[in-house]
CSV table of C-alpha atoms in Angstrom, one decimal:
chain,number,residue,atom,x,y,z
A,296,UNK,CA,12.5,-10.9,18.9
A,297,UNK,CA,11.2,-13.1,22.1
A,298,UNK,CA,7.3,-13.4,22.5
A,299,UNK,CA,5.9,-10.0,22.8
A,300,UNK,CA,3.1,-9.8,25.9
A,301,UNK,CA,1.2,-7.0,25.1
A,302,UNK,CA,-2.6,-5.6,26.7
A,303,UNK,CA,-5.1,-3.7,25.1
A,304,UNK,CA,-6.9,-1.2,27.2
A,305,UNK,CA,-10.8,-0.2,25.8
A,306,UNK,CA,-12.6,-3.2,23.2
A,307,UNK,CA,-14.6,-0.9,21.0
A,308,UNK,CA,-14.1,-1.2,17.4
A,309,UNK,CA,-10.0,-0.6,17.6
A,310,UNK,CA,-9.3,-2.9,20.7
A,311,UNK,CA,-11.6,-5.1,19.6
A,312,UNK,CA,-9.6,-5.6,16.0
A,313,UNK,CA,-6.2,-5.4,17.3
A,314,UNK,CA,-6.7,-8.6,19.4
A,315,UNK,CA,-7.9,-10.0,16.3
A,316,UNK,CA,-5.2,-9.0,13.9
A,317,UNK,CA,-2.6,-9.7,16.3
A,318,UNK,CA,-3.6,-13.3,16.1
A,319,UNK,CA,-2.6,-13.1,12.4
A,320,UNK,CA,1.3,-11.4,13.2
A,321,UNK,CA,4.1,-14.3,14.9
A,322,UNK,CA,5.6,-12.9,18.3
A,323,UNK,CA,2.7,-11.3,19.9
A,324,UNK,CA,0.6,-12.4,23.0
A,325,UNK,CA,-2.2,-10.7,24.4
A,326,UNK,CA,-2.5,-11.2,27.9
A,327,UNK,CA,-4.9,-8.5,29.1
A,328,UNK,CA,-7.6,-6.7,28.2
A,329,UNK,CA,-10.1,-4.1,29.7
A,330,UNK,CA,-13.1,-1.6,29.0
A,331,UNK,CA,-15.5,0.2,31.3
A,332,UNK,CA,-16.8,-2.8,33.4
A,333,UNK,CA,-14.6,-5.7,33.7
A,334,UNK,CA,-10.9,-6.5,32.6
A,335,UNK,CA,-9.6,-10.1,31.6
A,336,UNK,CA,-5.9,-10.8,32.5
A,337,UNK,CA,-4.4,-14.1,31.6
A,338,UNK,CA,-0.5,-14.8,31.7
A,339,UNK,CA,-0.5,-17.7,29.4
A,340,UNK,CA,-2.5,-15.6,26.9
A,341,UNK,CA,-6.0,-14.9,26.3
A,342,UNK,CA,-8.4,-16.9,24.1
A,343,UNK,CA,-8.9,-14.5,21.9
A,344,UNK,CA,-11.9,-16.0,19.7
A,345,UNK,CA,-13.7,-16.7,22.8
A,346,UNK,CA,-13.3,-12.8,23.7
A,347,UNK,CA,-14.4,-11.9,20.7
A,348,UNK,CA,-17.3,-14.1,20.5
A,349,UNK,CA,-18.8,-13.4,24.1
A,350,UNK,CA,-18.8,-9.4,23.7
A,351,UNK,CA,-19.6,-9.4,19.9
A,352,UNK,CA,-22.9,-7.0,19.6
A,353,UNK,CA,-22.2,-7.1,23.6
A,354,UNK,CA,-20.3,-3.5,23.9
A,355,UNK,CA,-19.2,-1.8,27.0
A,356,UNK,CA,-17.3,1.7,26.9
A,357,UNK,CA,-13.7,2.4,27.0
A,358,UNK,CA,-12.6,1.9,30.1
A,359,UNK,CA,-12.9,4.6,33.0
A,360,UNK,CA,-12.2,4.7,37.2
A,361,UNK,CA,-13.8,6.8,39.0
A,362,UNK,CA,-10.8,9.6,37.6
A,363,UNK,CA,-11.0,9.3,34.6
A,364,UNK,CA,-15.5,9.4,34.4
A,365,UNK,CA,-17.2,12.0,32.1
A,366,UNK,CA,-18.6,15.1,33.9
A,367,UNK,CA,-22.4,13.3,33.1
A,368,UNK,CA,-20.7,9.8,34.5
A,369,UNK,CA,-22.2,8.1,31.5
A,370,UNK,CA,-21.6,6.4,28.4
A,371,UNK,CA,-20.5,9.7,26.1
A,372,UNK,CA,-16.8,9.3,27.9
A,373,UNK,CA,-16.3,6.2,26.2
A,374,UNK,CA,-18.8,6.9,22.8
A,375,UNK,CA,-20.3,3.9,22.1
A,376,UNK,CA,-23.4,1.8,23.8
A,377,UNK,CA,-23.2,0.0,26.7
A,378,UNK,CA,-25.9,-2.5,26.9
A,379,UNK,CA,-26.7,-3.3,30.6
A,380,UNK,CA,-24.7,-4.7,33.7
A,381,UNK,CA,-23.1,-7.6,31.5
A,382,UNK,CA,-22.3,-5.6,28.7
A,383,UNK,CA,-18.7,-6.3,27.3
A,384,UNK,CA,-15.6,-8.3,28.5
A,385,UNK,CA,-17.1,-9.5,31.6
A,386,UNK,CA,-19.5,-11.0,29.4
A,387,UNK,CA,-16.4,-13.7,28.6
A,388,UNK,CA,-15.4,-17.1,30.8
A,389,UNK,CA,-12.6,-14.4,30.9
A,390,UNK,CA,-13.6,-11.7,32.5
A,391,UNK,CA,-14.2,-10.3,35.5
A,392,UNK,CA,-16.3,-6.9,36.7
A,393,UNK,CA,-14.2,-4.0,38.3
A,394,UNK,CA,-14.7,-0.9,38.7
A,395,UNK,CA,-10.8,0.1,38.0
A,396,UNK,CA,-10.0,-2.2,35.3
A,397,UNK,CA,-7.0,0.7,34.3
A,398,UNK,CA,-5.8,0.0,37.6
A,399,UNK,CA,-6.1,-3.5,37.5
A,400,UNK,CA,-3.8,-4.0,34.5
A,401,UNK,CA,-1.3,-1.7,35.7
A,402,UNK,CA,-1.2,-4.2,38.9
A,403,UNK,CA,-0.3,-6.4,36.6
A,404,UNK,CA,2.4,-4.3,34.6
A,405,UNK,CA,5.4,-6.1,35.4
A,406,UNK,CA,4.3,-9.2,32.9
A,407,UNK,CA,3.5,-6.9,29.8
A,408,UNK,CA,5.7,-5.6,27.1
A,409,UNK,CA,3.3,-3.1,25.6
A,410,UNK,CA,0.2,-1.6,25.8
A,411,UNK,CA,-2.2,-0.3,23.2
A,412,UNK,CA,-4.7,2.6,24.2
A,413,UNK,CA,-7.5,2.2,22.2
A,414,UNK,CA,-9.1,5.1,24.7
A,415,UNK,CA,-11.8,7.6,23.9
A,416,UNK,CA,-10.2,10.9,23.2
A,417,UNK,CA,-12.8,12.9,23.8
A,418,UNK,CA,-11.0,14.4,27.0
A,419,UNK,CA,-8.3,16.2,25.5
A,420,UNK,CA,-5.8,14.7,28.8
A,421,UNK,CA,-6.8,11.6,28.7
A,422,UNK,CA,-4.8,9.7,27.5
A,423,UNK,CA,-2.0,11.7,28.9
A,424,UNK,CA,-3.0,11.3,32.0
A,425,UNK,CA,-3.5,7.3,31.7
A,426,UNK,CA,0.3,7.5,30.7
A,427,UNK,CA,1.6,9.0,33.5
A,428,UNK,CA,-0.4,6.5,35.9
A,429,UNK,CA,1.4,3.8,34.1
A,430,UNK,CA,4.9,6.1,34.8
A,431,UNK,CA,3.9,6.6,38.6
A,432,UNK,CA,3.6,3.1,39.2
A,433,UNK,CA,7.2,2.6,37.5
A,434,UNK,CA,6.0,0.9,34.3
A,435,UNK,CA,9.1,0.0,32.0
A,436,UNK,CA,7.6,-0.8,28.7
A,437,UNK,CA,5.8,0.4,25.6
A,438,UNK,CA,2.7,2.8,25.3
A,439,UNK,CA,1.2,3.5,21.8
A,440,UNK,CA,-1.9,5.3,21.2
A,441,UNK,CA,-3.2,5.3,17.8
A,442,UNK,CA,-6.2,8.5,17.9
A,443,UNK,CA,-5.0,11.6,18.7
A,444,UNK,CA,-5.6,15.3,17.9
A,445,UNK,CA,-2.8,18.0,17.4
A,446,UNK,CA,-2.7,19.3,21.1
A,447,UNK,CA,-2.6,16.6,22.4
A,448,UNK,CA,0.9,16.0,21.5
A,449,UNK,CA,2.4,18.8,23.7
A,450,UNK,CA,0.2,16.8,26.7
A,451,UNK,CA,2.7,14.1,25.9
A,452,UNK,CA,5.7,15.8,25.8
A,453,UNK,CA,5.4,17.9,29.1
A,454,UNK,CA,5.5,14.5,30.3
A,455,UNK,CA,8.0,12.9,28.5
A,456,UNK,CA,10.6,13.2,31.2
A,457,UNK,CA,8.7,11.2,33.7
A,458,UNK,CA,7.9,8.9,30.9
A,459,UNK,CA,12.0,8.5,30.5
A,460,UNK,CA,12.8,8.1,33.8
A,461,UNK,CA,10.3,5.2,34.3
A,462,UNK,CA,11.6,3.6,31.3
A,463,UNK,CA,8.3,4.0,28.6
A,464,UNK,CA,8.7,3.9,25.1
A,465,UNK,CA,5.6,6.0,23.8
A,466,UNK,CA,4.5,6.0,20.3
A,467,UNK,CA,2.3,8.3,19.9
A,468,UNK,CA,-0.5,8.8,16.8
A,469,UNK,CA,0.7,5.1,15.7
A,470,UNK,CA,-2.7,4.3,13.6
A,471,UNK,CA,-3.5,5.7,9.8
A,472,UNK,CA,-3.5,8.9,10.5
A,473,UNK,CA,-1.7,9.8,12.1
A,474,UNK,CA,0.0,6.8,11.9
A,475,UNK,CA,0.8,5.0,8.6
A,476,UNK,CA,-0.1,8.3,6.4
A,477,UNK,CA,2.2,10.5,9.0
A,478,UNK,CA,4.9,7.9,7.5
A,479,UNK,CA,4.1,7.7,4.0
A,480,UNK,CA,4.3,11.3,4.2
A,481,UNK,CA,7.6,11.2,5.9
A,482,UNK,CA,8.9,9.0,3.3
A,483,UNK,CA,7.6,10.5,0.1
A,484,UNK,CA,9.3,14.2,1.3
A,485,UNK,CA,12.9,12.4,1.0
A,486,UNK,CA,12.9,13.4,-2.8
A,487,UNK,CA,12.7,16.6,-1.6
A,488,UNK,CA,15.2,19.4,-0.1
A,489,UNK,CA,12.0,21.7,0.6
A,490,UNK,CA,8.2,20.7,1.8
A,491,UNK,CA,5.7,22.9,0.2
A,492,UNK,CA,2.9,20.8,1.2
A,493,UNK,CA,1.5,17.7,2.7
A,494,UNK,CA,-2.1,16.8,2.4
A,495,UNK,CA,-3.7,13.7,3.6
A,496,UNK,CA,-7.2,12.4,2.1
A,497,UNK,CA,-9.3,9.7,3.6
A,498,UNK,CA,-11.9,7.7,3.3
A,499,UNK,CA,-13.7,5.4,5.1
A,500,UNK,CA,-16.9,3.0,4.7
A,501,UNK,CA,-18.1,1.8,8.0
A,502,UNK,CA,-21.4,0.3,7.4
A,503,UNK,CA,-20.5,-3.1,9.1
A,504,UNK,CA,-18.2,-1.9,11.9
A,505,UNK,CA,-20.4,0.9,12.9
A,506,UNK,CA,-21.6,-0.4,15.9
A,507,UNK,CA,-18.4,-0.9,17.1
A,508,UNK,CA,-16.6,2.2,16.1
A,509,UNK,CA,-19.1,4.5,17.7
A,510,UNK,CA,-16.8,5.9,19.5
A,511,UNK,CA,-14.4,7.0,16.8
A,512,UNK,CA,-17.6,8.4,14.6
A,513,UNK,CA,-18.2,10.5,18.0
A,514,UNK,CA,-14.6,12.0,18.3
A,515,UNK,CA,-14.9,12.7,14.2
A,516,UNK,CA,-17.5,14.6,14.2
A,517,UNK,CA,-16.4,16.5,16.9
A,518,UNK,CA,-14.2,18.2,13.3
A,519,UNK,CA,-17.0,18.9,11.8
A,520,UNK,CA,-17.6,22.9,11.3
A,521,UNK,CA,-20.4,24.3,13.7
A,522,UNK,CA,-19.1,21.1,16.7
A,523,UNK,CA,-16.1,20.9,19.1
A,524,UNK,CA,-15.0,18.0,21.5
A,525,UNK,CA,-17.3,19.6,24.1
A,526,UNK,CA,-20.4,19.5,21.9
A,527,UNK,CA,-19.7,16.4,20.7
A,528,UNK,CA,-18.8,14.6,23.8
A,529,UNK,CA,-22.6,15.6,25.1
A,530,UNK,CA,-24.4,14.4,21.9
A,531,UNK,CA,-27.1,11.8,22.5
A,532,UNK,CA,-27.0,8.9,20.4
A,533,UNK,CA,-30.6,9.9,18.8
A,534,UNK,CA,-28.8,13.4,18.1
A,535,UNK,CA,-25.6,11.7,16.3
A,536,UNK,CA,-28.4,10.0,13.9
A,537,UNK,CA,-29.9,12.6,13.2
A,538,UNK,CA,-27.1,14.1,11.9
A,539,UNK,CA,-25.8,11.4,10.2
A,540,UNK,CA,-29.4,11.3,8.6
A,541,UNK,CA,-29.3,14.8,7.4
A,542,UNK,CA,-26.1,13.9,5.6
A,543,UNK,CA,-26.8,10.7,3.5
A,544,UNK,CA,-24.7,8.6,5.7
A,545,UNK,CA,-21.6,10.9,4.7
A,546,UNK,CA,-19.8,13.1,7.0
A,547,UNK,CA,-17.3,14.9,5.3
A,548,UNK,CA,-14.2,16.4,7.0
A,549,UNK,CA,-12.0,19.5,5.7
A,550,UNK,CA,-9.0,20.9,7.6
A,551,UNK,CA,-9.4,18.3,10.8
A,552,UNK,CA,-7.4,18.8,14.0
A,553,UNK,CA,-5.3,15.8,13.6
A,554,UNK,CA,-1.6,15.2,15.3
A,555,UNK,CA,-0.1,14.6,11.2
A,556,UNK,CA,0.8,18.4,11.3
A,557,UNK,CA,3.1,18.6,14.3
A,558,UNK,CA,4.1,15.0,14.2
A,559,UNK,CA,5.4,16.2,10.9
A,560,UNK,CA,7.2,18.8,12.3
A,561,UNK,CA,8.5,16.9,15.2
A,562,UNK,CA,10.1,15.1,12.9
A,563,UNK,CA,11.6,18.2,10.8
A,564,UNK,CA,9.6,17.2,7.5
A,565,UNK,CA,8.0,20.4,7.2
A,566,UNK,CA,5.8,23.1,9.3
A,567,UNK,CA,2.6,21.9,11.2
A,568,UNK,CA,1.0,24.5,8.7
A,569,UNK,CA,1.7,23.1,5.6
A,570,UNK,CA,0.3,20.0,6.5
A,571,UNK,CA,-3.8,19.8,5.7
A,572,UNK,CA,-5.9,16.6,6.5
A,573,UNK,CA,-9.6,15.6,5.5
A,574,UNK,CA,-11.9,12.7,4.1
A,575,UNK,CA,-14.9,11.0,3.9
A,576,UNK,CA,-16.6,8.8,6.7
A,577,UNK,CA,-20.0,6.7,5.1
A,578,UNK,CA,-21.5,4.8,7.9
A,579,UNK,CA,-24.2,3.4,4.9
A,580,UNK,CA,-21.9,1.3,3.2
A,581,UNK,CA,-18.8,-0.4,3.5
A,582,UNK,CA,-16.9,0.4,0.6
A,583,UNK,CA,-14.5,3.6,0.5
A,584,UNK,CA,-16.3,6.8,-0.6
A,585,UNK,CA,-13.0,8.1,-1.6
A,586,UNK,CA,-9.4,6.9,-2.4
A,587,UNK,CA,-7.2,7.5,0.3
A,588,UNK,CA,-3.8,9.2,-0.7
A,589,UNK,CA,-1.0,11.2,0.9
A,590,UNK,CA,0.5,14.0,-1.9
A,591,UNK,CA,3.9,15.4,-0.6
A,592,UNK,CA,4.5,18.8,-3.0
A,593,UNK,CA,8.4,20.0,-2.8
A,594,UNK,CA,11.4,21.2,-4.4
A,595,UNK,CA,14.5,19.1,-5.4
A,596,UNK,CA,18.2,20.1,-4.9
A,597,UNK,CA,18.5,20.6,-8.3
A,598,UNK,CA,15.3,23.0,-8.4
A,599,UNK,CA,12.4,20.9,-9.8
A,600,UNK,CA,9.2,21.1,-8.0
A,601,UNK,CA,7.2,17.6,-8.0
A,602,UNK,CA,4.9,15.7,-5.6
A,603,UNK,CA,5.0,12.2,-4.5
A,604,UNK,CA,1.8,10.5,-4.0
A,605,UNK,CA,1.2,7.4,-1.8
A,606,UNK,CA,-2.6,5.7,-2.6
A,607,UNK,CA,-3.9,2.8,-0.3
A,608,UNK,CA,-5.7,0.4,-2.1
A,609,UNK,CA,-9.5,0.5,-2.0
A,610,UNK,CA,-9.8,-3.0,-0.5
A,611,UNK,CA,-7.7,-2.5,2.2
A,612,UNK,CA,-10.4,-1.4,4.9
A,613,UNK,CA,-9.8,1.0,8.1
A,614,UNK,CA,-9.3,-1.9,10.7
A,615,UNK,CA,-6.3,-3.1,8.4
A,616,UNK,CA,-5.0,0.2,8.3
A,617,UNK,CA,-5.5,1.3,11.6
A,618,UNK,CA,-4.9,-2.1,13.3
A,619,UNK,CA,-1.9,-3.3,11.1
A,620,UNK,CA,0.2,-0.1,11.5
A,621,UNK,CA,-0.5,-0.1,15.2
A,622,UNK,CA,0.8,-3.4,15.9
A,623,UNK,CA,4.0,-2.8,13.8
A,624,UNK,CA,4.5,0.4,15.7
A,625,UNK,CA,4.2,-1.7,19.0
A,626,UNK,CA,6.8,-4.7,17.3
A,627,UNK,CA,9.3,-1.6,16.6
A,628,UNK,CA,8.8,0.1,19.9
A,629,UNK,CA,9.3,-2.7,22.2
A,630,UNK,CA,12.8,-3.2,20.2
A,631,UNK,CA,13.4,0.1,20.8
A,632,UNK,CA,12.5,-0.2,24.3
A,633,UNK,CA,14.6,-3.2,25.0
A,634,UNK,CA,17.4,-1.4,23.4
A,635,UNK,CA,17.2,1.5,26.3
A,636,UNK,CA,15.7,3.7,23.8
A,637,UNK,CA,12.6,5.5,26.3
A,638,UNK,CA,10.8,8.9,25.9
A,639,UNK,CA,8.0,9.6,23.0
A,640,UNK,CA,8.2,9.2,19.7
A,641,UNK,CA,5.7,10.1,16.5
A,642,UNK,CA,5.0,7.8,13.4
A,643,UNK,CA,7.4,9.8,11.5
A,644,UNK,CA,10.4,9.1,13.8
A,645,UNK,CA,10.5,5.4,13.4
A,646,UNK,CA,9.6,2.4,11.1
A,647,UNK,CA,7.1,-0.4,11.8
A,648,UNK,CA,8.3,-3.9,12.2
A,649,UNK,CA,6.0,-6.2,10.0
């Protein structure tokens, strides 16, 4: 496959380690990037180290025009600290301030393969809607977005026509989970002529990433029983302590909202109802609270009922297995998208390229 030019729009914690990944994977360029203040667009490539270093510590939020701003206007659209004017990518030799820095890399459009949305979900049409400005402006390329809760999906696909005739590949749900879970699931059911069950168990320790991942602890605990993407969208940050105080550092999730269940049934592996997802988020330490594992519970043709159970290794952290499948998701999309093949597809409907 020919050099992949790719952009990453939002450098919290997940844009932010995608550009850095990427520089470990052959065939990928980043040429753009963006968040809330400024966006840096480069053709040859951008210097990614030099990115990274100028807005380490230096955070802006995901970015936002004036349509796509949180009913307060502030940082809560985006989840994580801003830290004055300078905050972020136009901290970087790099960058430069804007106050549409979507806008300014769809201007650019013609000269990038893909584009990862590593976007605050905290409006439930975000993201949605982000896509069909890239469609409007007759984008031909490759969207993937790797959070994403379960109605969100049906957002997607009332657009997916538009998405088609622009000529967008859109991989949707393309981190862990969904993401690389959604198709360790998909794979462990082929033993199987009947799904019983699918549950999905997480864990993550975020101790060191915490500052940068603000926005994704925001958006999680908008799972939590008692709170709702509304409620947790107008949380101060004093107010998300707090409750990460009363609870030892550990939030613990049962029965979330996430896109697994009808990504699994988009892909005819079972009903969006047999499919449960949970886990453990510790923002005190940086080792895994809890194995993470994918059990698959069926029946065989010849009548045996078993379950296949994938395990990630403790090591591997949540940028490796957020970040990793993300990337291969975009290497197999852009293929896909070369190959004519537009319109939106889950985790479950297609393999990542390594």
């Amino acid at each position: 496959m020919d050099d992949i030019r790719f952009a990453v729009l939002g450098t919290g914690g997940i844009g932010r380690r995608t550009l850095e990944v990427a520089t470990h994977r052959d065939g990928l360029t980043p040429v753009a990037a963006c968040d809330r203040n400024g966006v840096a667009i480069d053709g040859d490539g951008l210097d990614v180290d030099e990115l990274l270093d100028a807005t380490e510590g230096n955070i802006a939020s995901g970015p936002s025009d004036e349509r796509d701003v949180a009913p307060d206007g502030g940082a809560a659209a985006g989840g994580v600290k801003q830290h004055g004017e300078q905050a972020g990518i136009v901290a970087s030799d790099q960058g430069r301030e804007t106050e549409t820095p979507i806008d300014d890399v769809i201007a650019e459009a013609d000269e990038i393969d893909a584009v990862l949305m590593a976007l605050p979900n905290l409006e439930h049409d975000f993201i949605p809607r982000v896509a069909q400005r890239f469609a409007d402006a007759d984008y031909g390329g490759v969207l993937i977005d790797v959070l994403k809760r379960s109605r969100v999906i049906g957002m997607l696909e009332d657009r997916e026509q538009r998405l088609v005739d622009a000529g967008i590949t859109f991989v949707c749900g393309a981190g862990a989970t969904p993401g690389l879970l959604t198709g360790a699931a998909a794979l462990a059911a082929q033993s199987f002529v009947e799904i019983e069950s699918v549950d999905i168990w997480w864990g993550v320790g975020l101790k060191s990433g915490y500052e940068d991942n603000r926005g994704t602890v925001r958006e999680d605990i908008a799972h939590l029983d008692g709170y709702d993407i509304e409620s947790a969208r107008e949380m101060s940050e004093v107010e998300i302590e707090a409750l990460i105080d009363e609870r030892d550092g550990r939030l613990v999730f049962d029965d979330m909202e996430h896109a697994d269940d009808v990504l699994l049934e988009r892909a005819g592996v079972c009903d969006a109802e047999d499919v449960t997802v949970g886990g453990i988020l510790d923002v005190r330490q940086d080792e895994k609270p809890t194995t993470t594992t994918v059990s698959v519970t069926g029946r065989t043709f010849d009548g045996e009922t078993g379950t296949n159970t994938v395990r990630l290794d403790d090591a591997t952290s949540m940028e490796a297995n957020v970040n990793g499948p993300a990337i291969g998701y975009l290497k197999a999309a852009v293929s896909r998208n070369r190959a004519g093949d537009y319109g939106v597809y889950g985790p479950a409907e297609l393999m990542p390229t390594f």
